[in-house]
Amino acid sequence: MNNQPEKVCMLAGKIMLESGAETHRVEDTMNRMAAACGLENAHSLAMPTGIYFSSGAAEITNFMRITSRSTADLDTIDQVNTVSRQLTAGELDINAAASRLKKIDQHRVHYKEWVQIVAAAFVSGSFTIMFGGTWPDFLPAFLAGGGGYAGMLAFNRFLDISFLSEFFGSFVLGLLAVIFVNTGFGVHLDDIIIGAVMPLVPGLHITNATRDLLAGHLVAGLSKGVEAMITAFAIGAGVAVVVGFI
C-alpha cells in the first residue's frame, strides 16, 4: 500500500471498526489524521459494514468494505488512537504512521479459545453472586457459563452466523443449569442462568448504538441497535427453549 494520506486514514478507520469502536469515534479519528496530513475538506462516513472517505469537493471517493467486527478490542483501539494523536502532534510523519498501523493490523492480540472460556466462566460465577445469588450457585454458574461460551465458539466454527451461535450457546448454558438444579448441584435456577448468560449479552453493542444515536449517526446507531436486539432475542430464545420444553 502506498503511504497516501487517504489510504492511511482508511486503514486506521478499518482497524478501529473491526475492533468494535463507535462510528463517530472512527470518523473523528480519520478527520483528525487527514487534517494533520494537510488534506483539505476531508469527509468520512463510517458504518458498521463499510467506510467512505474523500478529500476536497467533487474528488474521488474511497470505499472499504468491513466484513468482520469483534465485540471489543479496546487495546487495539487505544493503539490506533495513540498513532492518531502522535501524527496530529507532529511526532510521527505519514510514513511512520502507516508503518505503525500496518503492524497493529497484523499483530492484534487474539486470546486463545480456552482463555476466553475460562474468563467467561469466572464472569458467570461472579455475576451470579453480584446479582444476589448464593455461593452454592457460584460453581454451577461457573460451569454453565463456560460451557455455554464453549458451545457458542464451537458452533461458530461450523456456521459463521453470530445469532445462531449465540442461540446455541444460550441453549447449552440453559440446559446445563437445568441439569445442575435437577440433580441438586445447583440451588436457584434463575440466579445461575442470569449469571451464566452475561458473557453473551451484547452490552457494548447497546452502548455504542446509544452513543452513535446521540452523536447524530442515525444509520449506524439504528443498525447496531437492531443487531443488539436480535442478539438479545437469540440469547433469550435459547434459554426459553430449555426452560419451556425440557
Coordinates of C-alpha atoms in Angstrom, one line a residue:
M1 CA 0.0 0.0 0.0
N2 CA 1.4 3.4 -1.0
N3 CA 1.5 5.7 2.0
Q4 CA -1.0 8.1 0.6
P5 CA -2.9 10.1 3.4
E6 CA -6.3 8.8 2.2
K7 CA -5.2 5.2 2.5
V8 CA -3.5 5.7 5.8
C9 CA -6.7 7.3 7.2
M10 CA -8.9 4.5 5.9
L11 CA -6.5 1.9 7.4
A12 CA -6.9 3.5 10.8
G13 CA -10.7 3.5 10.4
K14 CA -10.8 -0.1 9.3
I15 CA -8.8 -1.3 12.3
M16 CA -11.0 0.7 14.7
L17 CA -14.3 -0.5 13.2
E18 CA -13.1 -4.2 13.2
S19 CA -12.1 -3.7 16.8
G20 CA -15.6 -2.6 17.9
A21 CA -15.1 1.2 18.0
E22 CA -18.1 3.6 17.7
T23 CA -18.6 5.0 14.3
H24 CA -18.4 8.7 15.4
R25 CA -15.0 7.9 17.1
V26 CA -13.8 6.3 13.8
E27 CA -14.8 9.4 11.7
D28 CA -13.3 11.8 14.2
T29 CA -10.0 9.9 14.2
M30 CA -9.9 9.8 10.4
N31 CA -10.7 13.5 10.1
R32 CA -8.1 14.5 12.6
M33 CA -5.5 12.4 10.8
A34 CA -6.5 13.9 7.5
A35 CA -6.1 17.4 8.8
A36 CA -2.7 16.5 10.2
C37 CA -1.7 15.3 6.8
G38 CA -2.7 18.5 5.1
L39 CA -5.9 17.2 3.4
E40 CA -8.5 19.9 3.0
N41 CA -12.2 19.4 3.3
A42 CA -11.9 15.8 4.4
H43 CA -15.1 13.9 4.6
S44 CA -15.5 10.4 6.2
L45 CA -18.6 8.2 6.6
A46 CA -18.2 5.1 8.8
M47 CA -20.8 2.4 9.0
P48 CA -20.7 -1.0 10.6
T49 CA -20.1 -2.6 7.2
G50 CA -18.0 0.0 5.3
I51 CA -16.0 3.2 5.2
Y52 CA -16.3 6.1 2.8
F53 CA -13.6 8.7 2.7
S54 CA -12.7 11.6 0.4
S55 CA -11.0 15.0 0.5
G56 CA -11.9 18.1 -1.3
A57 CA -15.0 18.9 -3.3
A58 CA -16.0 16.5 -6.2
E59 CA -13.0 14.4 -5.6
I60 CA -12.6 10.6 -5.9
T61 CA -14.4 8.8 -3.0
N62 CA -12.6 5.8 -1.5
F63 CA -14.5 2.9 -0.1
M64 CA -13.5 0.0 2.1
R65 CA -15.8 -3.0 3.0
I66 CA -15.8 -4.2 6.6
T67 CA -16.6 -7.9 6.8
S68 CA -15.8 -8.8 10.4
R69 CA -16.2 -7.0 13.7
S70 CA -15.1 -8.1 17.2
T71 CA -17.1 -7.3 20.3
A72 CA -14.5 -5.0 21.9
D73 CA -10.7 -4.9 21.3
L74 CA -10.0 -1.8 23.4
D75 CA -6.3 -2.3 23.3
T76 CA -6.2 -2.1 19.5
I77 CA -8.4 0.9 19.5
D78 CA -6.1 2.6 22.0
Q79 CA -3.1 1.9 19.9
V80 CA -4.7 3.4 16.8
N81 CA -5.7 6.5 18.9
T82 CA -2.1 6.8 20.1
V83 CA -0.9 6.8 16.5
S84 CA -3.5 9.4 15.6
R85 CA -2.5 11.7 18.5
Q86 CA 1.2 11.4 17.7
L87 CA 0.5 12.2 14.0
T88 CA -1.6 15.2 14.9
A89 CA 1.1 16.4 17.3
G90 CA 3.7 16.1 14.7
E91 CA 5.6 13.3 16.5
L92 CA 5.1 11.0 13.5
D93 CA 5.1 11.6 9.8
I94 CA 2.8 9.8 7.3
N95 CA 5.2 7.0 6.6
A96 CA 5.9 6.2 10.2
A97 CA 2.2 6.3 11.0
A98 CA 1.4 3.9 8.1
S99 CA 4.1 1.5 9.3
R100 CA 2.8 1.6 12.9
L101 CA -0.8 1.0 11.7
K102 CA 0.3 -2.0 9.5
K103 CA 2.0 -3.6 12.5
I104 CA -1.1 -3.0 14.6
D105 CA -3.3 -4.6 12.0
Q106 CA -1.0 -7.6 11.5
H107 CA -0.3 -8.2 15.2
R108 CA -3.5 -7.9 17.0
V109 CA -3.9 -9.8 20.3
H110 CA -6.1 -12.8 19.8
Y111 CA -6.7 -14.7 23.1
K112 CA -6.9 -18.5 22.8
E113 CA -10.3 -20.0 23.0
W114 CA -9.6 -21.8 26.3
V115 CA -8.6 -18.4 27.8
Q116 CA -11.9 -16.9 26.6
I117 CA -13.9 -19.9 28.0
V118 CA -12.2 -19.7 31.4
A119 CA -12.7 -15.9 31.5
A120 CA -16.4 -16.4 30.6
A121 CA -16.8 -19.0 33.4
F122 CA -15.3 -16.7 36.0
V123 CA -17.5 -13.8 34.8
S124 CA -20.6 -16.0 35.0
G125 CA -20.0 -17.1 38.6
S126 CA -19.1 -13.6 39.7
F127 CA -22.3 -12.1 38.2
T128 CA -24.4 -14.7 39.9
I129 CA -23.1 -13.6 43.3
M130 CA -23.3 -9.9 42.3
F131 CA -27.0 -10.3 41.3
G132 CA -27.9 -11.7 44.7
G133 CA -27.2 -15.4 44.2
T134 CA -25.8 -17.7 46.9
W135 CA -22.3 -19.2 47.0
P136 CA -23.7 -22.7 46.3
D137 CA -24.7 -21.4 42.9
F138 CA -21.3 -20.0 42.0
L139 CA -19.8 -23.2 40.7
P140 CA -22.9 -24.3 38.7
A141 CA -22.9 -20.8 37.1
F142 CA -19.2 -21.0 36.5
L143 CA -19.6 -24.3 34.7
A144 CA -22.8 -23.4 32.8
G145 CA -21.3 -20.1 31.7
G146 CA -18.1 -21.7 30.5
G147 CA -20.0 -24.5 28.8
G148 CA -22.3 -22.1 27.0
Y149 CA -19.5 -19.9 25.8
A150 CA -17.6 -23.0 24.6
G151 CA -20.7 -24.1 22.8
M152 CA -21.0 -20.8 21.1
L153 CA -17.4 -20.9 19.9
A154 CA -17.8 -24.5 18.7
F155 CA -20.9 -23.7 16.7
N156 CA -19.3 -20.6 15.2
R157 CA -16.6 -22.8 13.7
F158 CA -19.2 -24.7 11.6
L159 CA -21.6 -21.9 10.7
D160 CA -20.3 -18.3 11.0
I161 CA -23.7 -16.7 11.9
S162 CA -23.4 -14.9 15.2
F163 CA -27.1 -15.0 16.0
L164 CA -27.3 -18.8 15.6
S165 CA -24.1 -19.3 17.6
E166 CA -25.4 -17.2 20.5
F167 CA -28.7 -19.1 20.4
F168 CA -26.8 -22.4 20.6
G169 CA -24.6 -21.1 23.4
S170 CA -27.5 -19.9 25.5
F171 CA -29.3 -23.2 24.8
V172 CA -26.2 -25.1 26.2
L173 CA -25.9 -23.0 29.3
G174 CA -29.6 -23.2 30.0
L175 CA -29.5 -27.0 29.6
L176 CA -26.5 -27.3 32.0
A177 CA -28.3 -25.0 34.5
V178 CA -31.4 -27.1 34.4
I179 CA -29.4 -30.3 34.8
F180 CA -27.4 -28.9 37.8
V181 CA -30.5 -27.8 39.6
N182 CA -32.4 -31.0 39.0
T183 CA -29.5 -33.1 40.3
G184 CA -29.2 -31.0 43.4
F185 CA -25.8 -29.5 42.3
G186 CA -27.3 -26.0 42.0
V187 CA -29.9 -24.3 44.1
H188 CA -31.5 -21.3 42.3
L189 CA -32.1 -21.8 38.5
D190 CA -32.8 -18.2 37.8
D191 CA -29.6 -16.9 39.5
I192 CA -27.5 -19.5 37.7
I193 CA -28.9 -18.6 34.3
I194 CA -28.7 -14.9 34.8
G195 CA -25.0 -15.1 35.7
A196 CA -24.1 -17.6 33.0
V197 CA -25.8 -15.6 30.3
M198 CA -23.9 -12.4 31.0
P199 CA -20.8 -13.2 28.8
L200 CA -23.1 -13.4 25.8
V201 CA -25.1 -10.2 26.5
P202 CA -24.4 -7.5 23.8
G203 CA -23.8 -4.7 26.3
L204 CA -21.1 -3.0 24.2
H205 CA -23.4 -3.0 21.1
I206 CA -26.2 -1.3 23.0
T207 CA -23.7 1.3 24.4
N208 CA -22.2 2.0 21.0
A209 CA -25.6 2.2 19.4
T210 CA -26.8 4.7 22.0
R211 CA -23.6 6.8 21.7
D212 CA -23.9 6.8 17.9
L213 CA -27.5 7.9 18.0
L214 CA -26.7 10.7 20.5
A215 CA -23.9 11.8 18.2
G216 CA -26.3 12.0 15.2
H217 CA -25.1 8.9 13.4
L218 CA -28.6 7.5 12.8
V219 CA -27.8 4.8 10.3
A220 CA -25.0 3.3 12.3
G221 CA -26.9 3.7 15.6
L222 CA -30.1 2.1 14.4
S223 CA -28.2 -0.8 12.7
K224 CA -26.2 -1.5 15.8
G225 CA -29.3 -1.3 17.9
V226 CA -31.1 -3.8 15.7
E227 CA -28.1 -6.1 15.8
A228 CA -28.1 -5.9 19.7
M229 CA -31.9 -6.6 19.8
I230 CA -31.6 -9.6 17.5
T231 CA -28.7 -10.9 19.6
A232 CA -30.6 -10.4 22.8
F233 CA -33.6 -12.2 21.2
A234 CA -31.4 -15.2 20.2
I235 CA -29.9 -15.5 23.7
G236 CA -33.4 -15.3 25.3
A237 CA -34.9 -17.8 22.9
G238 CA -32.1 -20.3 23.6
V239 CA -32.8 -20.2 27.3
A240 CA -36.5 -20.1 26.8
V241 CA -36.5 -23.3 24.7
V242 CA -34.7 -25.2 27.5
V243 CA -36.8 -23.8 30.4
G244 CA -40.1 -24.1 28.5
F245 CA -39.7 -27.6 26.9
I246 CA -37.1 -29.5 28.9

